[in-house]
Amino acid sequence: MVHEHGDSPYGDELRTLAAEISQDRQALLRLLADLGVSVKRYKLYGAWLGEKVGRVKPNGRLLRRSGLSLLVELEALRLGTQGKALLWRALLAAAPQDARLDRGRLDQLLHRARQQSETLDSLHDRAAAGLLSAPPRGATSVTATGKETPS
């Protein structure tokens, strides 16, 4: 998304989110290693492939992005952030019984996931307002006299 929207009004926030998501992924990988859980490479490749397949859509625009692509992508990121927050909450619940789980670090990760959700909600609202309030390109509007004019 940063590549597509880095120069947009959303660019700074998207760059920050991308950096934080990368840090969260590294924290998860360290946590898995601490817990002795092996990372299944095929699942990583499957997630990557799923993301690529998710971009293919029958919207009549194989080479161009749909106008609503940004909203769909923000919604997908929001779902991922919610899932991440639920993971951190579950690990926090288990922390009192497992000394390998650092409660302070999990609290930080959960707080950051909540902040990311708020940021994504704000981006989504701004993008929706911008995309859905403007008439589509090439559309006509009707003036008070009933005459159609291009928008």
mmCIF file of C-alpha atoms in Angstrom:
data_model
loop_
_atom_site.group_PDB
_atom_site.id
_atom_site.type_symbol
_atom_site.label_atom_id
_atom_site.label_comp_id
_atom_site.label_asym_id
_atom_site.label_seq_id
_atom_site.Cartn_x
_atom_site.Cartn_y
_atom_site.Cartn_z
ATOM 1 C CA MET A 1 0.000 0.000 0.000
ATOM 2 C CA VAL A 2 2.849 2.373 0.725
ATOM 3 C CA HIS A 3 4.084 1.888 -2.824
ATOM 4 C CA GLU A 4 0.643 2.724 -4.246
ATOM 5 C CA HIS A 5 -0.272 5.551 -1.852
ATOM 6 C CA GLY A 6 3.063 6.843 -0.532
ATOM 7 C CA ASP A 7 2.641 10.209 -2.248
ATOM 8 C CA SER A 8 -0.985 10.590 -1.193
ATOM 9 C CA PRO A 9 -2.275 12.427 1.890
ATOM 10 C CA TYR A 10 -2.235 8.991 3.570
ATOM 11 C CA GLY A 11 1.453 8.318 2.832
ATOM 12 C CA ASP A 12 3.025 9.281 6.158
ATOM 13 C CA GLU A 13 0.548 7.262 8.185
ATOM 14 C CA LEU A 14 0.863 4.279 5.858
ATOM 15 C CA ARG A 15 4.678 4.363 6.126
ATOM 16 C CA THR A 16 4.416 4.437 9.923
ATOM 17 C CA LEU A 17 1.940 1.549 9.894
ATOM 18 C CA ALA A 18 4.158 -0.478 7.549
ATOM 19 C CA ALA A 19 7.165 -0.009 9.832
ATOM 20 C CA GLU A 20 5.151 -0.954 12.921
ATOM 21 C CA ILE A 21 3.634 -4.015 11.250
ATOM 22 C CA SER A 22 7.126 -5.150 10.274
ATOM 23 C CA GLN A 23 8.288 -4.675 13.881
ATOM 24 C CA ASP A 24 5.248 -6.602 15.138
ATOM 25 C CA ARG A 25 6.039 -9.445 12.748
ATOM 26 C CA GLN A 26 9.609 -9.589 14.060
ATOM 27 C CA ALA A 27 8.311 -9.559 17.652
ATOM 28 C CA LEU A 28 6.003 -12.456 16.809
ATOM 29 C CA LEU A 29 8.823 -14.439 15.205
ATOM 30 C CA ARG A 30 11.020 -13.882 18.308
ATOM 31 C CA LEU A 31 8.146 -14.923 20.530
ATOM 32 C CA LEU A 32 7.561 -18.086 18.509
ATOM 33 C CA ALA A 33 11.264 -18.919 18.805
ATOM 34 C CA ASP A 34 11.162 -18.307 22.590
ATOM 35 C CA LEU A 35 8.187 -20.652 22.855
ATOM 36 C CA GLY A 36 9.846 -23.283 20.661
ATOM 37 C CA VAL A 37 7.187 -23.015 17.970
ATOM 38 C CA SER A 38 8.545 -23.615 14.499
ATOM 39 C CA VAL A 39 7.502 -21.327 11.680
ATOM 40 C CA LYS A 40 5.859 -23.194 8.837
ATOM 41 C CA ARG A 41 7.330 -21.694 5.673
ATOM 42 C CA TYR A 42 4.477 -23.002 3.539
ATOM 43 C CA LYS A 43 2.072 -20.921 5.626
ATOM 44 C CA LEU A 44 4.146 -17.802 5.010
ATOM 45 C CA TYR A 45 4.171 -18.508 1.290
ATOM 46 C CA GLY A 46 0.456 -19.269 1.387
ATOM 47 C CA ALA A 47 -0.267 -15.929 3.070
ATOM 48 C CA TRP A 48 1.863 -14.136 0.486
ATOM 49 C CA LEU A 49 0.088 -15.918 -2.346
ATOM 50 C CA GLY A 50 -3.313 -15.198 -0.794
ATOM 51 C CA GLU A 51 -2.498 -11.500 -0.685
ATOM 52 C CA LYS A 52 -1.532 -11.546 -4.368
ATOM 53 C CA VAL A 53 -4.632 -13.520 -5.388
ATOM 54 C CA GLY A 54 -6.765 -11.099 -3.365
ATOM 55 C CA ARG A 55 -5.701 -8.329 -5.716
ATOM 56 C CA VAL A 56 -7.229 -10.146 -8.697
ATOM 57 C CA LYS A 57 -10.851 -9.180 -8.875
ATOM 58 C CA PRO A 58 -13.518 -9.184 -11.549
ATOM 59 C CA ASN A 59 -14.040 -5.421 -11.560
ATOM 60 C CA GLY A 60 -13.318 -4.915 -15.238
ATOM 61 C CA ARG A 61 -10.001 -3.288 -14.432
ATOM 62 C CA LEU A 62 -7.280 -5.848 -14.840
ATOM 63 C CA LEU A 63 -4.511 -3.316 -15.352
ATOM 64 C CA ARG A 64 -5.879 -0.469 -13.246
ATOM 65 C CA ARG A 65 -6.929 -0.293 -9.641
ATOM 66 C CA SER A 66 -10.566 0.110 -8.776
ATOM 67 C CA GLY A 67 -11.528 3.372 -7.128
ATOM 68 C CA LEU A 68 -12.515 1.470 -4.014
ATOM 69 C CA SER A 69 -9.281 -0.555 -3.799
ATOM 70 C CA LEU A 70 -7.908 1.719 -1.087
ATOM 71 C CA LEU A 71 -10.975 1.152 1.099
ATOM 72 C CA VAL A 72 -10.810 -2.621 0.632
ATOM 73 C CA GLU A 73 -7.092 -2.660 1.450
ATOM 74 C CA LEU A 74 -7.611 -0.535 4.580
ATOM 75 C CA GLU A 75 -10.414 -2.881 5.664
ATOM 76 C CA ALA A 76 -8.136 -5.900 5.183
ATOM 77 C CA LEU A 77 -5.401 -4.233 7.239
ATOM 78 C CA ARG A 78 -7.961 -3.426 9.931
ATOM 79 C CA LEU A 79 -8.998 -7.090 10.094
ATOM 80 C CA GLY A 80 -5.353 -8.131 10.379
ATOM 81 C CA THR A 81 -4.799 -5.620 13.158
ATOM 82 C CA GLN A 82 -7.842 -6.897 15.041
ATOM 83 C CA GLY A 83 -6.541 -10.453 14.730
ATOM 84 C CA LYS A 84 -3.138 -9.362 15.996
ATOM 85 C CA ALA A 85 -4.717 -7.630 18.997
ATOM 86 C CA LEU A 86 -6.649 -10.798 19.814
ATOM 87 C CA LEU A 87 -3.413 -12.807 19.659
ATOM 88 C CA TRP A 88 -1.666 -10.425 22.061
ATOM 89 C CA ARG A 89 -4.687 -10.573 24.417
ATOM 90 C CA ALA A 90 -4.665 -14.372 24.374
ATOM 91 C CA LEU A 91 -0.945 -14.448 25.141
ATOM 92 C CA LEU A 92 -1.442 -11.933 27.950
ATOM 93 C CA ALA A 93 -4.060 -14.249 29.451
ATOM 94 C CA ALA A 94 -1.530 -17.105 29.355
ATOM 95 C CA ALA A 95 1.393 -15.018 30.642
ATOM 96 C CA PRO A 96 0.774 -15.651 34.363
ATOM 97 C CA GLN A 97 1.226 -19.386 33.753
ATOM 98 C CA ASP A 98 4.191 -19.139 31.364
ATOM 99 C CA ALA A 99 7.360 -17.310 32.373
ATOM 100 C CA ARG A 100 8.512 -17.203 28.728
ATOM 101 C CA LEU A 101 5.821 -14.614 27.999
ATOM 102 C CA ASP A 102 6.868 -11.045 28.810
ATOM 103 C CA ARG A 103 3.708 -9.354 30.043
ATOM 104 C CA GLY A 104 5.151 -5.849 29.645
ATOM 105 C CA ARG A 105 6.128 -6.455 26.033
ATOM 106 C CA LEU A 106 2.744 -8.027 25.258
ATOM 107 C CA ASP A 107 1.015 -4.998 26.817
ATOM 108 C CA GLN A 108 3.067 -2.728 24.534
ATOM 109 C CA LEU A 109 2.202 -4.810 21.472
ATOM 110 C CA LEU A 110 -1.496 -4.815 22.362
ATOM 111 C CA HIS A 111 -1.451 -1.041 22.898
ATOM 112 C CA ARG A 112 0.232 -0.533 19.527
ATOM 113 C CA ALA A 113 -2.301 -2.803 17.793
ATOM 114 C CA ARG A 114 -5.108 -0.698 19.253
ATOM 115 C CA GLN A 115 -3.416 2.496 18.062
ATOM 116 C CA GLN A 116 -2.990 0.963 14.609
ATOM 117 C CA SER A 117 -6.702 0.145 14.535
ATOM 118 C CA GLU A 118 -7.545 3.746 15.394
ATOM 119 C CA THR A 119 -5.210 5.007 12.670
ATOM 120 C CA LEU A 120 -6.739 2.624 10.135
ATOM 121 C CA ASP A 121 -10.249 3.698 11.134
ATOM 122 C CA SER A 122 -9.255 7.344 10.608
ATOM 123 C CA LEU A 123 -7.645 6.586 7.237
ATOM 124 C CA HIS A 124 -10.697 4.598 6.177
ATOM 125 C CA ASP A 125 -13.064 7.405 7.140
ATOM 126 C CA ARG A 126 -10.980 9.987 5.273
ATOM 127 C CA ALA A 127 -10.623 7.786 2.202
ATOM 128 C CA ALA A 128 -14.336 6.937 2.176
ATOM 129 C CA ALA A 129 -15.292 10.594 2.448
ATOM 130 C CA GLY A 130 -12.961 11.478 -0.411
ATOM 131 C CA LEU A 131 -13.906 8.592 -2.674
ATOM 132 C CA LEU A 132 -17.614 8.401 -2.068
ATOM 133 C CA SER A 133 -18.422 12.112 -2.018
ATOM 134 C CA ALA A 134 -16.934 12.904 -5.425
ATOM 135 C CA PRO A 135 -18.973 12.059 -8.529
ATOM 136 C CA PRO A 136 -17.412 9.368 -10.743
ATOM 137 C CA ARG A 137 -15.286 10.539 -13.663
ATOM 138 C CA GLY A 138 -17.310 11.121 -16.770
ATOM 139 C CA ALA A 139 -20.551 11.267 -14.834
ATOM 140 C CA THR A 140 -23.074 13.932 -15.583
ATOM 141 C CA SER A 141 -24.994 15.972 -13.109
ATOM 142 C CA VAL A 142 -28.315 17.695 -13.588
ATOM 143 C CA THR A 143 -28.449 21.451 -13.000
ATOM 144 C CA ALA A 144 -31.383 23.278 -11.460
ATOM 145 C CA THR A 145 -32.701 23.897 -14.997
ATOM 146 C CA GLY A 146 -32.699 20.163 -15.746
ATOM 147 C CA LYS A 147 -29.777 20.400 -18.147
ATOM 148 C CA GLU A 148 -27.087 17.687 -17.906
ATOM 149 C CA THR A 149 -23.509 18.886 -17.490
ATOM 150 C CA PRO A 150 -20.292 16.842 -17.224
ATOM 151 C CA SER A 151 -18.871 16.668 -13.708
#
